[in-house]
Structures are given as C-alpha cells and as structure tokens.
Coordinates of N, CA and C in Angstrom, one line a residue:
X1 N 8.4 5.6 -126.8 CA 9.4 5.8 -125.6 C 9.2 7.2 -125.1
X2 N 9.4 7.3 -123.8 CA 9.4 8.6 -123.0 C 10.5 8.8 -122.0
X3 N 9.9 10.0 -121.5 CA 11.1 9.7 -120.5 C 11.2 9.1 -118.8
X4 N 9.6 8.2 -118.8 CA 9.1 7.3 -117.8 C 9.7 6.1 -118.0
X5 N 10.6 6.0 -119.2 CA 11.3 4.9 -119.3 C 12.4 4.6 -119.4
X6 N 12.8 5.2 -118.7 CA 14.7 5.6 -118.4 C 14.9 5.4 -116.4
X7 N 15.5 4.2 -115.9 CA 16.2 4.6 -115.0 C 17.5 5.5 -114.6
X8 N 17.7 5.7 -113.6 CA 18.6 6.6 -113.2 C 19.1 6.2 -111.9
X9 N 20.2 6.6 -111.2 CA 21.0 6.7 -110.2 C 21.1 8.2 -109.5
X10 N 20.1 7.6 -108.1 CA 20.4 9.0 -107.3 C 21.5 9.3 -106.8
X11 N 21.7 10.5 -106.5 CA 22.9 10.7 -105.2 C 23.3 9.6 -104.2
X12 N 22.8 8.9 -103.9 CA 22.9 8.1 -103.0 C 23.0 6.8 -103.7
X13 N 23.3 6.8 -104.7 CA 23.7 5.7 -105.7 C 22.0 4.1 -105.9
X14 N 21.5 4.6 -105.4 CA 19.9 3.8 -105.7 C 19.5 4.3 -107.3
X15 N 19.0 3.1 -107.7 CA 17.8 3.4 -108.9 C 16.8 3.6 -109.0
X16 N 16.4 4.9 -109.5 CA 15.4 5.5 -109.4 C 14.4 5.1 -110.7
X17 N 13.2 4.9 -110.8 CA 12.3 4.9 -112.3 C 12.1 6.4 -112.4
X18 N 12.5 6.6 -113.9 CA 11.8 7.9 -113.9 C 9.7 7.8 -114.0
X19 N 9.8 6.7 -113.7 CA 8.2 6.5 -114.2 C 7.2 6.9 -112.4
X20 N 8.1 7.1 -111.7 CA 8.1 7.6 -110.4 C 7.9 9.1 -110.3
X21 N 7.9 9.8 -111.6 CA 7.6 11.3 -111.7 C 7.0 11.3 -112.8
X22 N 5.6 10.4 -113.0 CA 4.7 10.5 -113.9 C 3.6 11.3 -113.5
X23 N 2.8 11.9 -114.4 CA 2.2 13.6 -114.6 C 2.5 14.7 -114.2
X24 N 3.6 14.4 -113.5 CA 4.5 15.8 -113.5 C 5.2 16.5 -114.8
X25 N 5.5 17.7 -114.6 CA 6.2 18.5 -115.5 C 7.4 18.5 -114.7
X26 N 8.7 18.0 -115.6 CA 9.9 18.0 -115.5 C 10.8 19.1 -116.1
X27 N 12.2 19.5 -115.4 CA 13.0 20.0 -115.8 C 14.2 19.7 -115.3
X28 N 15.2 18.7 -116.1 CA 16.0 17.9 -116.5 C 17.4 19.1 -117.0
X29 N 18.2 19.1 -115.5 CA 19.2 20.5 -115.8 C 20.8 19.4 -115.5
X30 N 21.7 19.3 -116.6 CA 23.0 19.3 -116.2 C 23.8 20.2 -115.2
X31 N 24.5 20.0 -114.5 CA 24.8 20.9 -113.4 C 25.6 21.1 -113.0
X32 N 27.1 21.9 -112.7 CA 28.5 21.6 -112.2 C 28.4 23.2 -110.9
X33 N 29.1 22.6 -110.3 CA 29.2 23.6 -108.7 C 30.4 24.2 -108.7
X34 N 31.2 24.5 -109.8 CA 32.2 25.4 -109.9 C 32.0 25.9 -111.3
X35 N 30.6 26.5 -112.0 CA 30.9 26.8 -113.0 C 30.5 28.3 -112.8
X36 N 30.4 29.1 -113.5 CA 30.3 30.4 -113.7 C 28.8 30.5 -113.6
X37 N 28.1 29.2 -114.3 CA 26.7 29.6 -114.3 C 26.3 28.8 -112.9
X38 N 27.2 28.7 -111.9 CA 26.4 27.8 -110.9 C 25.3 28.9 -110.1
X39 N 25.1 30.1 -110.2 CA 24.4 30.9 -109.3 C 22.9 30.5 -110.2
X40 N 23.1 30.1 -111.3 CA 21.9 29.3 -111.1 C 20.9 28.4 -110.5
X41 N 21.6 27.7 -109.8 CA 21.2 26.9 -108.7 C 19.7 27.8 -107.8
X42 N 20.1 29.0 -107.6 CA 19.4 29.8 -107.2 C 18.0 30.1 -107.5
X43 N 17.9 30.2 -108.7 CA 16.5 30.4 -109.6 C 16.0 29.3 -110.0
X44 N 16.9 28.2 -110.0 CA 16.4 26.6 -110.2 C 15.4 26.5 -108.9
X45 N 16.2 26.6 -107.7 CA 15.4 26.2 -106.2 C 14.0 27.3 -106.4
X46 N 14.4 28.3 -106.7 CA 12.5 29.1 -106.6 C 11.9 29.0 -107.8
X47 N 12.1 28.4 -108.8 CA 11.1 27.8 -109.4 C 10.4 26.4 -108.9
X48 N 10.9 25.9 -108.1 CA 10.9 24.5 -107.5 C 9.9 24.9 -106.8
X49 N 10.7 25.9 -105.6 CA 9.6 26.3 -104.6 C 8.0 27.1 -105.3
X50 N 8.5 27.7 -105.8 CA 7.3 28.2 -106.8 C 5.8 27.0 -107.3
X51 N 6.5 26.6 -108.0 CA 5.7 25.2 -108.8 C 5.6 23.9 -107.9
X52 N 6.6 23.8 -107.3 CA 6.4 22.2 -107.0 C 5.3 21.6 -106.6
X53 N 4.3 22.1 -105.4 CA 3.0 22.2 -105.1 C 2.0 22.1 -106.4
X54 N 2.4 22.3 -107.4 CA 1.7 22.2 -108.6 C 1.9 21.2 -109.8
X55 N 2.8 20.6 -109.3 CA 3.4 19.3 -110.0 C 4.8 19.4 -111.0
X56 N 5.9 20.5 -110.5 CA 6.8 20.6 -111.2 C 7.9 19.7 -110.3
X57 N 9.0 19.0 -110.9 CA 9.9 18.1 -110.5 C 11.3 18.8 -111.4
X58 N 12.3 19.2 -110.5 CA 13.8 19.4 -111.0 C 14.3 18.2 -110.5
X59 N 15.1 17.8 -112.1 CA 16.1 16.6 -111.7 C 17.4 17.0 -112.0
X60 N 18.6 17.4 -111.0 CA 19.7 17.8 -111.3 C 20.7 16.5 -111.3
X61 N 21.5 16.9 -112.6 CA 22.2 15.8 -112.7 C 23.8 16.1 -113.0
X62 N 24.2 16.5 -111.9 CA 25.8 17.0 -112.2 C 26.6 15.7 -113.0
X63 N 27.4 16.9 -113.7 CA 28.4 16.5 -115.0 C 29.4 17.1 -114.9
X64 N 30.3 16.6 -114.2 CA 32.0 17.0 -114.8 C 33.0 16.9 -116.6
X65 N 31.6 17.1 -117.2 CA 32.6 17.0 -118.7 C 32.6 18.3 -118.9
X66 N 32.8 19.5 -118.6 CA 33.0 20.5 -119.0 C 34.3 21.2 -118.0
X67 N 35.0 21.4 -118.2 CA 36.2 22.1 -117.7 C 36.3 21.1 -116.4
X68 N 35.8 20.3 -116.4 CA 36.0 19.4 -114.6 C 35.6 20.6 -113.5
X69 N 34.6 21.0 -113.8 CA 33.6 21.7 -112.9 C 33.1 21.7 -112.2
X70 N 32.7 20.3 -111.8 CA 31.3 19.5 -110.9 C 32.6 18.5 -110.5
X71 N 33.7 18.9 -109.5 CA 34.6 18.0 -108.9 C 34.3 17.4 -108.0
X72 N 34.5 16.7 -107.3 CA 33.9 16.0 -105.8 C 33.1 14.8 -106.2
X73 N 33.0 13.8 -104.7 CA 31.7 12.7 -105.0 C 30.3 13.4 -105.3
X74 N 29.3 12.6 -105.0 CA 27.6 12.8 -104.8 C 27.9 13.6 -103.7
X75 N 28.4 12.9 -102.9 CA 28.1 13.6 -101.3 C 28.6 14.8 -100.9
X76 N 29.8 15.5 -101.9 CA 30.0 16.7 -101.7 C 29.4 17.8 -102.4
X77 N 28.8 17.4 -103.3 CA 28.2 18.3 -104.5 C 26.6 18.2 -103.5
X78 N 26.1 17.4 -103.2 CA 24.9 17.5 -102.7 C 25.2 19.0 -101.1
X79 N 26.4 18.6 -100.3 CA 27.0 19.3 -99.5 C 26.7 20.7 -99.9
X80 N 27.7 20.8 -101.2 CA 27.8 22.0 -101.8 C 26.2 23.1 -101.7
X81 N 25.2 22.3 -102.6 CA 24.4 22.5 -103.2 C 23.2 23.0 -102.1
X82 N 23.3 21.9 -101.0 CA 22.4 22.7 -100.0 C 22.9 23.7 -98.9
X83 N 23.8 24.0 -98.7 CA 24.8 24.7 -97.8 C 24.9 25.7 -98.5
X84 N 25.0 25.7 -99.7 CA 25.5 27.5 -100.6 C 24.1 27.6 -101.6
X85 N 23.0 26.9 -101.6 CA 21.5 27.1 -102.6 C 20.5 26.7 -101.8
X86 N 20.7 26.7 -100.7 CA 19.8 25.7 -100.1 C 18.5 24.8 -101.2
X87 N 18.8 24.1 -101.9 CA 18.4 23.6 -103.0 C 17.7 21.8 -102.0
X88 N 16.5 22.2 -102.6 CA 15.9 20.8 -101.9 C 15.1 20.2 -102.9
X89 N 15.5 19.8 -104.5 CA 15.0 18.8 -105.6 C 15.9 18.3 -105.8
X90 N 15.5 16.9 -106.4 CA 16.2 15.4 -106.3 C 17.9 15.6 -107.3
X91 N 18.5 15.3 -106.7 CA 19.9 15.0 -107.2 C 19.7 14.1 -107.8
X92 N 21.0 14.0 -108.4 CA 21.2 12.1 -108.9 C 22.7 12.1 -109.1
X93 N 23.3 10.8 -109.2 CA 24.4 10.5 -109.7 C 25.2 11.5 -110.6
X94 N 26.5 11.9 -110.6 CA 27.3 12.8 -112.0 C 27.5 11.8 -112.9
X95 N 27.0 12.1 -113.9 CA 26.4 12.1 -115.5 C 27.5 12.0 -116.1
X96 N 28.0 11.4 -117.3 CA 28.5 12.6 -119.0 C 27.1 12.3 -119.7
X97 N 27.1 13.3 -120.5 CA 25.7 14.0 -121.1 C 26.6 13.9 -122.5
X98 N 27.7 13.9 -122.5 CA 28.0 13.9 -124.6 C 28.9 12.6 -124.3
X99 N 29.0 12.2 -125.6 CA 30.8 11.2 -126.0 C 29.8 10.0 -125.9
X100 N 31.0 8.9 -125.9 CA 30.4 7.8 -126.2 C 29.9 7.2 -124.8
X101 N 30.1 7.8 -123.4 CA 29.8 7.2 -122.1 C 29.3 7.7 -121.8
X102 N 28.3 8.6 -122.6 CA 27.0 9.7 -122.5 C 25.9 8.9 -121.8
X103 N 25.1 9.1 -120.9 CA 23.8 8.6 -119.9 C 23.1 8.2 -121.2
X104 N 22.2 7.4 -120.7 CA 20.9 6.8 -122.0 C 20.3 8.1 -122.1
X105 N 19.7 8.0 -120.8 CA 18.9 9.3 -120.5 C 19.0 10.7 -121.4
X106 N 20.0 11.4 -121.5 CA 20.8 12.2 -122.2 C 21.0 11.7 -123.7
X107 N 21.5 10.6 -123.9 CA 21.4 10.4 -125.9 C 19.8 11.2 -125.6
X108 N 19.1 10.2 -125.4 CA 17.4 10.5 -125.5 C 17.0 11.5 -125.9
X109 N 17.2 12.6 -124.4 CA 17.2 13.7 -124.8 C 17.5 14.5 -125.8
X110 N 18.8 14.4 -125.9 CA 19.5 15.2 -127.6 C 18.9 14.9 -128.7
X111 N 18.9 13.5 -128.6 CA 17.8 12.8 -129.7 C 15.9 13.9 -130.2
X112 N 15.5 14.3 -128.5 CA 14.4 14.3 -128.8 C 14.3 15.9 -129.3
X113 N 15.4 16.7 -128.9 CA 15.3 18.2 -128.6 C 17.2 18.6 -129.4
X114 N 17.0 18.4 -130.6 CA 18.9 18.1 -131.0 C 19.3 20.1 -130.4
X115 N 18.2 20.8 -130.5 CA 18.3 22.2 -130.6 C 18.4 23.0 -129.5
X116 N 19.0 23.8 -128.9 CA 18.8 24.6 -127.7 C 17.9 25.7 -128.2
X117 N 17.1 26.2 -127.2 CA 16.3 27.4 -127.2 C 17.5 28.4 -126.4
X118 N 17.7 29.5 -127.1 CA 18.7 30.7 -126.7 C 17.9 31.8 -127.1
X119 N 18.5 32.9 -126.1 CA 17.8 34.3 -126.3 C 19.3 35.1 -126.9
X120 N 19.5 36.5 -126.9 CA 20.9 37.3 -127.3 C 21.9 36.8 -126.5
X121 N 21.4 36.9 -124.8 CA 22.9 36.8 -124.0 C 23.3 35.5 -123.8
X122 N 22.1 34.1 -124.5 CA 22.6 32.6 -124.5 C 23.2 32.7 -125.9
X123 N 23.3 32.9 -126.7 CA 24.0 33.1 -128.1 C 25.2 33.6 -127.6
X124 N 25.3 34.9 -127.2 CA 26.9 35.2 -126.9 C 27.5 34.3 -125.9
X125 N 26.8 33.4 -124.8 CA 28.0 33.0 -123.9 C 28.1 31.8 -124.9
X126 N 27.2 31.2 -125.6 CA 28.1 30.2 -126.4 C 28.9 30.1 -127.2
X127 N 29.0 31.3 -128.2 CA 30.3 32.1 -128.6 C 31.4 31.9 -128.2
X128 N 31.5 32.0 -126.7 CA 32.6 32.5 -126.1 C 33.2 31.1 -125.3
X129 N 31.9 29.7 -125.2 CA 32.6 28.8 -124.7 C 32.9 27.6 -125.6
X130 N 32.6 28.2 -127.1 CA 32.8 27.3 -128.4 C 34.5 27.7 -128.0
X131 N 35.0 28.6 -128.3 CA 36.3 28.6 -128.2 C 37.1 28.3 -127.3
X132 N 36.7 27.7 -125.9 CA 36.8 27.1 -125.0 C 37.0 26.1 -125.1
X133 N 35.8 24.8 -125.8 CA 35.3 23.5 -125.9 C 34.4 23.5 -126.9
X134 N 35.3 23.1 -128.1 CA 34.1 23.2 -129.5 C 33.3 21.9 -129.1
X135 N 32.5 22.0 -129.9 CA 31.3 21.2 -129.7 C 31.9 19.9 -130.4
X136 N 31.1 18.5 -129.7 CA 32.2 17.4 -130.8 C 31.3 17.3 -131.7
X137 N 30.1 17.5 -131.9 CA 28.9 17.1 -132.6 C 28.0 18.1 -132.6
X138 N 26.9 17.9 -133.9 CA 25.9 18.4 -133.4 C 24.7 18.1 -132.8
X139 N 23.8 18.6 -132.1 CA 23.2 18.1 -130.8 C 23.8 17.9 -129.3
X140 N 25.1 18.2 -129.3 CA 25.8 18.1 -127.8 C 25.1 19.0 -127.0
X141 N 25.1 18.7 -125.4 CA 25.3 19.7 -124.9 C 26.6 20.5 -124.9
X142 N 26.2 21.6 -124.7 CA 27.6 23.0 -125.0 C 27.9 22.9 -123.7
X143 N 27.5 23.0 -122.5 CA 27.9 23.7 -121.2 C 27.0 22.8 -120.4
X144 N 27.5 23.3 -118.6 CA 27.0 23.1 -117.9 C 25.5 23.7 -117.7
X145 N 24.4 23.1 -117.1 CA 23.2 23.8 -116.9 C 22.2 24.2 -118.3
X146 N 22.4 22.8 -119.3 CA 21.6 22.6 -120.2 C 20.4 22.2 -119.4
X147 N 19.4 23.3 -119.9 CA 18.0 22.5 -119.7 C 16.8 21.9 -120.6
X148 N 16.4 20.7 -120.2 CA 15.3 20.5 -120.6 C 14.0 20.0 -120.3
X149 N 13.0 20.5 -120.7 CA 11.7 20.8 -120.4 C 10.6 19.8 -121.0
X150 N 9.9 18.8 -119.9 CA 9.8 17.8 -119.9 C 8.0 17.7 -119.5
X151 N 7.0 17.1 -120.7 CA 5.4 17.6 -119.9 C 5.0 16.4 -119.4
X152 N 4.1 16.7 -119.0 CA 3.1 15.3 -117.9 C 3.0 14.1 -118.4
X153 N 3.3 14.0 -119.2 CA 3.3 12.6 -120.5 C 4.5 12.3 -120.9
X154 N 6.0 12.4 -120.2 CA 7.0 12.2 -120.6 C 7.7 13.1 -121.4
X155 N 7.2 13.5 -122.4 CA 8.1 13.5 -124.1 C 8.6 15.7 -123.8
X156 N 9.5 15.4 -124.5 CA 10.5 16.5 -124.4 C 9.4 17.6 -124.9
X157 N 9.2 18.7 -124.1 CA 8.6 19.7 -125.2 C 10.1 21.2 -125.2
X158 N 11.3 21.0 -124.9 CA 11.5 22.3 -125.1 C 12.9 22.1 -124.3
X159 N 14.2 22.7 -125.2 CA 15.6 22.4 -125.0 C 16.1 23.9 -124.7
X160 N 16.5 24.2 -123.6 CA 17.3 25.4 -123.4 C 18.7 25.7 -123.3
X161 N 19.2 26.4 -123.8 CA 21.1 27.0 -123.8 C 21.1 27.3 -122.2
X162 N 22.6 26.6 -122.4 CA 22.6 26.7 -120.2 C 22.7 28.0 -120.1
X163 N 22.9 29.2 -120.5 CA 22.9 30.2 -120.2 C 21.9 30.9 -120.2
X164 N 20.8 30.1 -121.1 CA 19.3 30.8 -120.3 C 18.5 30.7 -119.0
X165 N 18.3 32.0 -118.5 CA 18.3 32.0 -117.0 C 17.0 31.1 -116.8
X166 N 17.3 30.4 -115.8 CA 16.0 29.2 -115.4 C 14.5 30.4 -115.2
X167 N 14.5 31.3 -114.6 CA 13.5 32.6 -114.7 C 12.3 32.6 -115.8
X168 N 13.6 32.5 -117.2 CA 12.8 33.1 -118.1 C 12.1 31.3 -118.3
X169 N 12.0 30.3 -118.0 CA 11.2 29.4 -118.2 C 10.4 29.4 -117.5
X170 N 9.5 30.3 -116.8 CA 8.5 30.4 -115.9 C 7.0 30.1 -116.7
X171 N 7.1 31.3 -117.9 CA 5.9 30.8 -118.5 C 5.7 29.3 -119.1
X172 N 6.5 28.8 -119.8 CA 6.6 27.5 -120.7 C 5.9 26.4 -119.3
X173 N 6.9 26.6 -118.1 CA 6.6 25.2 -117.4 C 5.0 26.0 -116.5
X174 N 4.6 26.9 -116.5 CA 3.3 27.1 -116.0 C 2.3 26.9 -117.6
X175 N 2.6 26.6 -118.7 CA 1.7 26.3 -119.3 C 1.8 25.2 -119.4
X176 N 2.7 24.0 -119.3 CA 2.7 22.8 -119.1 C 2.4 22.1 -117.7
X177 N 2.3 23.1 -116.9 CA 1.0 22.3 -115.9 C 0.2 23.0 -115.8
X178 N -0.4 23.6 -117.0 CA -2.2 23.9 -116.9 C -3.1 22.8 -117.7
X179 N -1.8 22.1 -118.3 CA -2.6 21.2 -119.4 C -3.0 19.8 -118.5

C-alpha cells in the first residue's frame, strides 16, 4: 500500500485519486487559518513555487480538531488562504487527522511515520501545546501544520512537528526529487 491508494475530497467536494500525483514528491501538511502557525502558509507557497516545476505537489488539508482553528466551509478557508498567502496548491476537504473519525489517509500516515521530526524550537512549542491539548495517543498529530514528506513511489519517507518551519525541509524534498 501507498499513498496512490487513498482517495480524497477536494475543496470543491470531488474525489480526487491520490494516484493522480504519481512520481511526484509530496508534502501532505494539516492546516488551520486561525492558528498561530498559519504564517506558514507563506513558506509552504515558496516551496511550491520553488519545486513545483520539478515535481513537488502540496496537499493541504485543513483540520478543525485543534482549538477549532480552521473555522469556516472549503470555500472560505480556500478565500482565506488565497487572499492573505496567495497560496496556489491543491486544497482538499477539512479533515480530522486523530480520534476515531480520523481520514483513512491520515491513520496511514501515522501508521507509516508514528514519529515527528523536531528541531529545539519544535520540541518547545510542543511542550507548551501538550498542556493545551494532551495528546490522546501516541502517534497523533499534536497541532495544526503536521507535515509529511511523501517520495515519487508513494511511501512516507519523513514526519515533521508542525512547528517545523516548512524552509528547513528544503533539502530533504530537493533530495527526493533528485532520485
């Protein structure tokens, strides 16, 4: 199994195959437009713009299970998202990513990557949003703006703490489209 074998629901509520973003290098980011880390949106779109040309695909998939952060339909988060990030990679449908009405897509993922990659200042904001919203499990996502890092052959190579800045995954996803 990979991740070419998981449908999904765009923004616009259509089903999408993920098998429609085969030999691309994916990055598969949870996403809320009222969270503290939304100014990521920002470094998400120029990595996009950066790589895309080269076969990188962001799939943002807003999730309201964290503080109800990502409020609104599709249509206004899409609103949001190009109006204040000018952000032009594929949306999709808002998600839950943990509990028992967790996306397929998302068990998967946790399943394939149970671990986040964190640097110092991703360790301390999860410190600080464990006492917020303890984790129900382990393998959850913690926060909005979990990423994961997806190679030309589907399969997960590499899970990031939302608080690591999309930036510092510059090298990882330029070595996974040299291969």
């Amino acid at each position: 199994m990979n991740v070419y074998d998981f449908q999904v629901k765009n923004n616009k509520g259509e089903l999408v195959s993920l098998s429609k973003y085969s030999g691309k290098v994916l990055l598969i980011v949870n996403t809320a437009t009222k969270c503290g880390l939304t100014p990521q949106y920002e470094a998400l779109e120029a990595l996009y713009q950066k790589f895309q040309t080269e076969g990188l695909e962001i799939l943002d998939f807003p999730c309201n299970q964290f503080l109800a952060q990502a409020p609104g339909s599709d249509e206004k988060i899409e609103e949001f998202c190009t109006l204040n990030y000018n952000t032009t990679f594929p949306r999709f449908t808002k998600v839950n990513v943990n509990g028992k009405d967790a996306d397929p897509l998302f068990v998967w993922l946790k399943e394939q990557a149970p671990q986040d990659l964190a640097d110092e200042e991703a360790k301390s904001f999860e410190k600080k949003i464990k006492v917020i919203k303890p984790f129900a499990k382990p393998g959850d996502i913690k926060w909005n703006f979990g990423k994961f890092l997806i190679d030309k052959n589907g399969n997960v190579k590499a899970r990031y703490s939302p608080a690591y800045k999309p930036e510092q995954l510059e090298k990882d996803i330029q070595e996974l489209l040299q291969l």
